[in-house]
Amino acid sequence: MSKNSPVPFLDLVTPHLDLEEELVAVFREAVRTGRFIGGDMVEEFEKEFAAFCEARYSIGVGSGTDALRFALIAAGVKAGDIVITVPNTFIATTEAITQAGAEPDFIDVEKSTVNMDPDGLRDYIDTKCEVDSVSGALMHKGKGRPVTAIVPVHLYGHMVDMDALLTIGDHYHLKIVEDACQAHGAGYYSKREGCWKKAGSMGAAAAFSFYPGKNLGACGEGGAVTTNDESINQVVRMLRDHGQSRKYIHEIEGYNGRLDAIQAGILRIKLRHLPEWTEKRRKNAAYYTTRLDDVEGVNVPQEREGSTSVYHLYVIHTKDRSGLQQFLNDNGIAAGLHYPVSLHLQAAYKHLEYKEGDFPVAEQSARQLLSLPMFPDLTDEQQDKVVEKISEFLSMEK
Ligand SMILES: *Cc1c(COP(=O)(O)O)cnc(C)c1O
């Protein structure tokens, strides 16, 4: 590879070419048996993914957005409820809350990890809510609606400080649904339980996405819910399949939200490689961090002690983000923005009546963040080029 070859943001071709024969065999099997929906491939994948997440159950669904929506409904979120999340996430998080019939509300994030801030949650409850003396429910005073669930987002593959959230959740009967769409295999040391836990094993339920660019990606759309709760497992199984408990017996109204057999077969093959891909991502992240740590004007991502990130994204913060992005782009380096506009400032959420300044940490992050190329097969030479161009830009700025 020459010094001038472009550095892509991610590589969706190489890992599939490496596995091409096995992946194509899945399609051949489906064509020859006619089993496209449900069946062994889906069930086997569900067992293997549950084991990978150290959760009791996993249910394959059509996308990460389906997974979030079904997990929220199955956890008991009802029309008119308020569900708390963060403003610096992909809109699917809040879309799913609205689609479950609830209204999303936001709290700010902590500066170090840009993940949900447990102190912010305590503050929200203390200042905006009261416990109803009759029902015991947590009520939002201004909106007169019950607050029933929290969706922490394990952003960029780094887990939220779950112990603190679970303690608050237990106290106020709030269901915690993890948005683990970027965090397949991420680890967290739980002091409450005295052991390491995996993303998707701590909340009432969790949602994963298998969108092709995610750490575990299908060759199309896909998602999964994980849970340790037998009743949530049963309800999500019905929700994804028109509310059926058996063929044409509909206990509830559901959705068409199944994971198809070909994607499940493909995911089974790719899941076997995920630990090795994650190790490579972590190695690449460590290399970036070592080399960028003493570049003035760049803040590298922080990994909290007792947390292992799976580095879905490697996101730095810098003052002149747009200038740096342009400069990298001009030099053939693709960098991304996750996400450039906080959700509370999007037209889609005008009705929530938030304004600039309401969530200063998330807003500052949105202005300063830049996602660098990150994928398992990224080479040291490619990373060196990225780091050198960043240093060059920042020294020009002075
Ligand atoms: C990708 C993603 C989703 C949505 O997943 P889809 O499979 O695209 O529906 C939700 N939340 C977060 C944080 C994501 O990154």
JSON list of N, CA, C and O and ligand atoms in Angstrom, two decimals, residues 62-68 89-93 153-156 179-182 207-211 214 221-223 312 339, ligand 1:
[
{"chain": "A", "resi": 62, "resn": "GLY", "atom": "N", "xyz": [-35.93, -7.83, 13.12]},
{"chain": "A", "resi": 62, "resn": "GLY", "atom": "CA", "xyz": [-35.62, -7.28, 11.80]},
{"chain": "A", "resi": 62, "resn": "GLY", "atom": "C", "xyz": [-34.54, -6.21, 11.77]},
{"chain": "A", "resi": 62, "resn": "GLY", "atom": "O", "xyz": [-33.92, -5.98, 10.73]},
{"chain": "A", "resi": 63, "resn": "SER", "atom": "N", "xyz": [-34.32, -5.51, 12.89]},
{"chain": "A", "resi": 63, "resn": "SER", "atom": "CA", "xyz": [-33.35, -4.42, 12.93]},
{"chain": "A", "resi": 63, "resn": "SER", "atom": "C", "xyz": [-33.10, -4.03, 14.39]},
{"chain": "A", "resi": 63, "resn": "SER", "atom": "O", "xyz": [-33.84, -4.48, 15.28]},
{"chain": "A", "resi": 64, "resn": "GLY", "atom": "N", "xyz": [-32.13, -3.16, 14.60]},
{"chain": "A", "resi": 64, "resn": "GLY", "atom": "CA", "xyz": [-31.90, -2.63, 15.93]},
{"chain": "A", "resi": 64, "resn": "GLY", "atom": "C", "xyz": [-33.07, -1.78, 16.40]},
{"chain": "A", "resi": 64, "resn": "GLY", "atom": "O", "xyz": [-33.41, -1.76, 17.59]},
{"chain": "A", "resi": 65, "resn": "THR", "atom": "N", "xyz": [-33.69, -1.08, 15.46]},
{"chain": "A", "resi": 65, "resn": "THR", "atom": "CA", "xyz": [-34.85, -0.24, 15.80]},
{"chain": "A", "resi": 65, "resn": "THR", "atom": "C", "xyz": [-36.01, -1.11, 16.27]},
{"chain": "A", "resi": 65, "resn": "THR", "atom": "O", "xyz": [-36.66, -0.81, 17.28]},
{"chain": "A", "resi": 66, "resn": "ASP", "atom": "N", "xyz": [-36.28, -2.21, 15.55]},
{"chain": "A", "resi": 66, "resn": "ASP", "atom": "CA", "xyz": [-37.29, -3.18, 16.01]},
{"chain": "A", "resi": 66, "resn": "ASP", "atom": "C", "xyz": [-36.95, -3.67, 17.41]},
{"chain": "A", "resi": 66, "resn": "ASP", "atom": "O", "xyz": [-37.83, -3.77, 18.27]},
{"chain": "A", "resi": 67, "resn": "ALA", "atom": "N", "xyz": [-35.68, -4.00, 17.61]},
{"chain": "A", "resi": 67, "resn": "ALA", "atom": "CA", "xyz": [-35.25, -4.56, 18.90]},
{"chain": "A", "resi": 67, "resn": "ALA", "atom": "C", "xyz": [-35.55, -3.59, 20.04]},
{"chain": "A", "resi": 67, "resn": "ALA", "atom": "O", "xyz": [-36.09, -3.98, 21.08]},
{"chain": "A", "resi": 68, "resn": "LEU", "atom": "N", "xyz": [-35.24, -2.31, 19.82]},
{"chain": "A", "resi": 68, "resn": "LEU", "atom": "CA", "xyz": [-35.50, -1.30, 20.85]},
{"chain": "A", "resi": 68, "resn": "LEU", "atom": "C", "xyz": [-37.00, -1.18, 21.11]},
{"chain": "A", "resi": 68, "resn": "LEU", "atom": "O", "xyz": [-37.44, -1.14, 22.26]},
{"chain": "A", "resi": 89, "resn": "THR", "atom": "N", "xyz": [-27.31, 10.49, 20.46]},
{"chain": "A", "resi": 89, "resn": "THR", "atom": "CA", "xyz": [-27.41, 9.13, 19.96]},
{"chain": "A", "resi": 89, "resn": "THR", "atom": "C", "xyz": [-28.02, 9.18, 18.57]},
{"chain": "A", "resi": 89, "resn": "THR", "atom": "O", "xyz": [-28.43, 10.25, 18.10]},
{"chain": "A", "resi": 90, "resn": "PHE", "atom": "N", "xyz": [-28.06, 8.02, 17.90]},
{"chain": "A", "resi": 90, "resn": "PHE", "atom": "CA", "xyz": [-28.74, 7.92, 16.62]},
{"chain": "A", "resi": 90, "resn": "PHE", "atom": "C", "xyz": [-30.24, 8.01, 16.87]},
{"chain": "A", "resi": 90, "resn": "PHE", "atom": "O", "xyz": [-30.74, 7.53, 17.89]},
{"chain": "A", "resi": 91, "resn": "ILE", "atom": "N", "xyz": [-30.97, 8.62, 15.95]},
{"chain": "A", "resi": 91, "resn": "ILE", "atom": "CA", "xyz": [-32.39, 8.90, 16.17]},
{"chain": "A", "resi": 91, "resn": "ILE", "atom": "C", "xyz": [-33.23, 7.63, 16.40]},
{"chain": "A", "resi": 91, "resn": "ILE", "atom": "O", "xyz": [-34.30, 7.69, 16.99]},
{"chain": "A", "resi": 92, "resn": "ALA", "atom": "N", "xyz": [-32.72, 6.45, 15.99]},
{"chain": "A", "resi": 92, "resn": "ALA", "atom": "CA", "xyz": [-33.48, 5.21, 16.21]},
{"chain": "A", "resi": 92, "resn": "ALA", "atom": "C", "xyz": [-33.82, 5.02, 17.69]},
{"chain": "A", "resi": 92, "resn": "ALA", "atom": "O", "xyz": [-34.88, 4.48, 18.01]},
{"chain": "A", "resi": 93, "resn": "THR", "atom": "N", "xyz": [-32.95, 5.47, 18.59]},
{"chain": "A", "resi": 93, "resn": "THR", "atom": "CA", "xyz": [-33.21, 5.32, 20.02]},
{"chain": "A", "resi": 93, "resn": "THR", "atom": "C", "xyz": [-34.52, 6.01, 20.40]},
{"chain": "A", "resi": 93, "resn": "THR", "atom": "O", "xyz": [-35.38, 5.41, 21.06]},
{"chain": "A", "resi": 153, "resn": "VAL", "atom": "N", "xyz": [-27.43, 4.44, 26.33]},
{"chain": "A", "resi": 153, "resn": "VAL", "atom": "CA", "xyz": [-26.84, 4.05, 25.04]},
{"chain": "A", "resi": 153, "resn": "VAL", "atom": "C", "xyz": [-25.35, 3.78, 25.27]},
{"chain": "A", "resi": 153, "resn": "VAL", "atom": "O", "xyz": [-24.63, 4.68, 25.70]},
{"chain": "A", "resi": 154, "resn": "HIS", "atom": "N", "xyz": [-24.90, 2.57, 24.99]},
{"chain": "A", "resi": 154, "resn": "HIS", "atom": "CA", "xyz": [-23.47, 2.25, 25.13]},
{"chain": "A", "resi": 154, "resn": "HIS", "atom": "C", "xyz": [-22.76, 2.80, 23.89]},
{"chain": "A", "resi": 154, "resn": "HIS", "atom": "O", "xyz": [-22.40, 2.06, 22.96]},
{"chain": "A", "resi": 155, "resn": "LEU", "atom": "N", "xyz": [-22.58, 4.12, 23.89]},
{"chain": "A", "resi": 155, "resn": "LEU", "atom": "CA", "xyz": [-22.15, 4.83, 22.68]},
{"chain": "A", "resi": 155, "resn": "LEU", "atom": "C", "xyz": [-20.72, 4.47, 22.28]},
{"chain": "A", "resi": 155, "resn": "LEU", "atom": "O", "xyz": [-19.83, 4.42, 23.14]},
{"chain": "A", "resi": 156, "resn": "TYR", "atom": "N", "xyz": [-20.52, 4.28, 21.01]},
{"chain": "A", "resi": 156, "resn": "TYR", "atom": "CA", "xyz": [-19.22, 3.96, 20.40]},
{"chain": "A", "resi": 156, "resn": "TYR", "atom": "C", "xyz": [-18.66, 2.61, 20.88]},
{"chain": "A", "resi": 156, "resn": "TYR", "atom": "O", "xyz": [-17.50, 2.29, 20.62]},
{"chain": "A", "resi": 179, "resn": "ASP", "atom": "N", "xyz": [-29.49, 0.30, 25.04]},
{"chain": "A", "resi": 179, "resn": "ASP", "atom": "CA", "xyz": [-29.26, 0.40, 23.59]},
{"chain": "A", "resi": 179, "resn": "ASP", "atom": "C", "xyz": [-27.81, -0.06, 23.37]},
{"chain": "A", "resi": 179, "resn": "ASP", "atom": "O", "xyz": [-26.87, 0.71, 23.53]},
{"chain": "A", "resi": 180, "resn": "ALA", "atom": "N", "xyz": [-27.68, -1.35, 23.04]},
{"chain": "A", "resi": 180, "resn": "ALA", "atom": "CA", "xyz": [-26.36, -1.96, 22.85]},
{"chain": "A", "resi": 180, "resn": "ALA", "atom": "C", "xyz": [-26.06, -2.12, 21.36]},
{"chain": "A", "resi": 180, "resn": "ALA", "atom": "O", "xyz": [-25.24, -2.96, 20.97]},
{"chain": "A", "resi": 181, "resn": "CYS", "atom": "N", "xyz": [-26.70, -1.30, 20.54]},
{"chain": "A", "resi": 181, "resn": "CYS", "atom": "CA", "xyz": [-26.55, -1.43, 19.08]},
{"chain": "A", "resi": 181, "resn": "CYS", "atom": "C", "xyz": [-25.12, -1.23, 18.60]},
{"chain": "A", "resi": 181, "resn": "CYS", "atom": "O", "xyz": [-24.77, -1.64, 17.50]},
{"chain": "A", "resi": 182, "resn": "GLN", "atom": "N", "xyz": [-24.29, -0.55, 19.42]},
{"chain": "A", "resi": 182, "resn": "GLN", "atom": "CA", "xyz": [-22.89, -0.33, 19.03]},
{"chain": "A", "resi": 182, "resn": "GLN", "atom": "C", "xyz": [-21.94, -1.12, 19.93]},
{"chain": "A", "resi": 182, "resn": "GLN", "atom": "O", "xyz": [-20.73, -0.87, 19.90]},
{"chain": "A", "resi": 207, "resn": "ALA", "atom": "N", "xyz": [-31.08, -4.04, 23.29]},
{"chain": "A", "resi": 207, "resn": "ALA", "atom": "CA", "xyz": [-31.28, -4.09, 21.84]},
{"chain": "A", "resi": 207, "resn": "ALA", "atom": "C", "xyz": [-29.93, -4.06, 21.14]},
{"chain": "A", "resi": 207, "resn": "ALA", "atom": "O", "xyz": [-29.05, -3.26, 21.48]},
{"chain": "A", "resi": 208, "resn": "PHE", "atom": "N", "xyz": [-29.77, -4.95, 20.15]},
{"chain": "A", "resi": 208, "resn": "PHE", "atom": "CA", "xyz": [-28.58, -4.99, 19.30]},
{"chain": "A", "resi": 208, "resn": "PHE", "atom": "C", "xyz": [-29.00, -4.78, 17.85]},
{"chain": "A", "resi": 208, "resn": "PHE", "atom": "O", "xyz": [-30.08, -5.21, 17.44]},
{"chain": "A", "resi": 209, "resn": "SER", "atom": "N", "xyz": [-28.11, -4.15, 17.08]},
{"chain": "A", "resi": 209, "resn": "SER", "atom": "CA", "xyz": [-28.31, -3.99, 15.64]},
{"chain": "A", "resi": 209, "resn": "SER", "atom": "C", "xyz": [-27.28, -4.82, 14.90]},
{"chain": "A", "resi": 209, "resn": "SER", "atom": "O", "xyz": [-26.12, -4.88, 15.31]},
{"chain": "A", "resi": 210, "resn": "PHE", "atom": "N", "xyz": [-27.69, -5.43, 13.79]},
{"chain": "A", "resi": 210, "resn": "PHE", "atom": "CA", "xyz": [-26.74, -6.13, 12.91]},
{"chain": "A", "resi": 210, "resn": "PHE", "atom": "C", "xyz": [-26.68, -5.44, 11.55]},
{"chain": "A", "resi": 210, "resn": "PHE", "atom": "O", "xyz": [-26.44, -6.07, 10.52]},
{"chain": "A", "resi": 211, "resn": "TYR", "atom": "N", "xyz": [-26.93, -4.13, 11.54]},
{"chain": "A", "resi": 211, "resn": "TYR", "atom": "CA", "xyz": [-26.71, -3.32, 10.33]},
{"chain": "A", "resi": 211, "resn": "TYR", "atom": "C", "xyz": [-25.28, -3.61, 9.86]},
{"chain": "A", "resi": 211, "resn": "TYR", "atom": "O", "xyz": [-24.38, -3.79, 10.70]},
{"chain": "A", "resi": 214, "resn": "LYS", "atom": "N", "xyz": [-22.11, -2.35, 11.70]},
{"chain": "A", "resi": 214, "resn": "LYS", "atom": "CA", "xyz": [-21.93, -2.56, 13.14]},
{"chain": "A", "resi": 214, "resn": "LYS", "atom": "C", "xyz": [-20.84, -3.61, 13.38]},
{"chain": "A", "resi": 214, "resn": "LYS", "atom": "O", "xyz": [-20.45, -4.32, 12.47]},
{"chain": "A", "resi": 221, "resn": "GLU", "atom": "N", "xyz": [-30.34, -6.31, 6.72]},
{"chain": "A", "resi": 221, "resn": "GLU", "atom": "CA", "xyz": [-30.81, -5.79, 8.01]},
{"chain": "A", "resi": 221, "resn": "GLU", "atom": "C", "xyz": [-30.94, -6.92, 9.03]},
{"chain": "A", "resi": 221, "resn": "GLU", "atom": "O", "xyz": [-31.19, -8.07, 8.68]},
{"chain": "A", "resi": 222, "resn": "GLY", "atom": "N", "xyz": [-30.81, -6.56, 10.31]},
{"chain": "A", "resi": 222, "resn": "GLY", "atom": "CA", "xyz": [-31.03, -7.55, 11.37]},
{"chain": "A", "resi": 222, "resn": "GLY", "atom": "C", "xyz": [-30.86, -6.91, 12.73]},
{"chain": "A", "resi": 222, "resn": "GLY", "atom": "O", "xyz": [-30.28, -5.82, 12.85]},
{"chain": "A", "resi": 223, "resn": "GLY", "atom": "N", "xyz": [-31.38, -7.56, 13.75]},
{"chain": "A", "resi": 223, "resn": "GLY", "atom": "CA", "xyz": [-31.24, -7.07, 15.12]},
{"chain": "A", "resi": 223, "resn": "GLY", "atom": "C", "xyz": [-31.59, -8.17, 16.09]},
{"chain": "A", "resi": 223, "resn": "GLY", "atom": "O", "xyz": [-32.01, -9.26, 15.68]},
{"chain": "A", "resi": 312, "resn": "HIS", "atom": "N", "xyz": [-16.63, 0.37, 18.52]},
{"chain": "A", "resi": 312, "resn": "HIS", "atom": "CA", "xyz": [-17.38, 0.46, 17.27]},
{"chain": "A", "resi": 312, "resn": "HIS", "atom": "C", "xyz": [-16.89, 1.68, 16.51]},
{"chain": "A", "resi": 312, "resn": "HIS", "atom": "O", "xyz": [-16.70, 1.64, 15.29]},
{"chain": "A", "resi": 339, "resn": "TYR", "atom": "N", "xyz": [-22.64, 12.20, 16.58]},
{"chain": "A", "resi": 339, "resn": "TYR", "atom": "CA", "xyz": [-23.55, 12.69, 15.56]},
{"chain": "A", "resi": 339, "resn": "TYR", "atom": "C", "xyz": [-23.48, 14.20, 15.57]},
{"chain": "A", "resi": 339, "resn": "TYR", "atom": "O", "xyz": [-23.35, 14.77, 16.65]},
{"chain": "B", "resi": 1, "resn": "LIG", "atom": "C1", "xyz": [-27.51, 1.43, 14.57]},
{"chain": "B", "resi": 1, "resn": "LIG", "atom": "C2", "xyz": [-28.15, 1.96, 15.79]},
{"chain": "B", "resi": 1, "resn": "LIG", "atom": "C3", "xyz": [-29.52, 1.78, 16.04]},
{"chain": "B", "resi": 1, "resn": "LIG", "atom": "C4", "xyz": [-30.48, 1.23, 15.03]},
{"chain": "B", "resi": 1, "resn": "LIG", "atom": "O1", "xyz": [-30.19, 0.02, 14.48]},
{"chain": "B", "resi": 1, "resn": "LIG", "atom": "P1", "xyz": [-30.82, -0.38, 13.04]},
{"chain": "B", "resi": 1, "resn": "LIG", "atom": "O2", "xyz": [-30.44, -1.83, 12.92]},
{"chain": "B", "resi": 1, "resn": "LIG", "atom": "O3", "xyz": [-30.19, 0.50, 12.02]},
{"chain": "B", "resi": 1, "resn": "LIG", "atom": "O4", "xyz": [-32.29, -0.19, 13.13]},
{"chain": "B", "resi": 1, "resn": "LIG", "atom": "C5", "xyz": [-30.01, 2.22, 17.25]},
{"chain": "B", "resi": 1, "resn": "LIG", "atom": "N1", "xyz": [-29.24, 2.81, 18.17]},
{"chain": "B", "resi": 1, "resn": "LIG", "atom": "C6", "xyz": [-27.92, 3.03, 17.95]},
{"chain": "B", "resi": 1, "resn": "LIG", "atom": "C7", "xyz": [-27.11, 3.69, 19.02]},
{"chain": "B", "resi": 1, "resn": "LIG", "atom": "C8", "xyz": [-27.34, 2.62, 16.76]},
{"chain": "B", "resi": 1, "resn": "LIG", "atom": "O5", "xyz": [-26.04, 2.85, 16.54]}
]
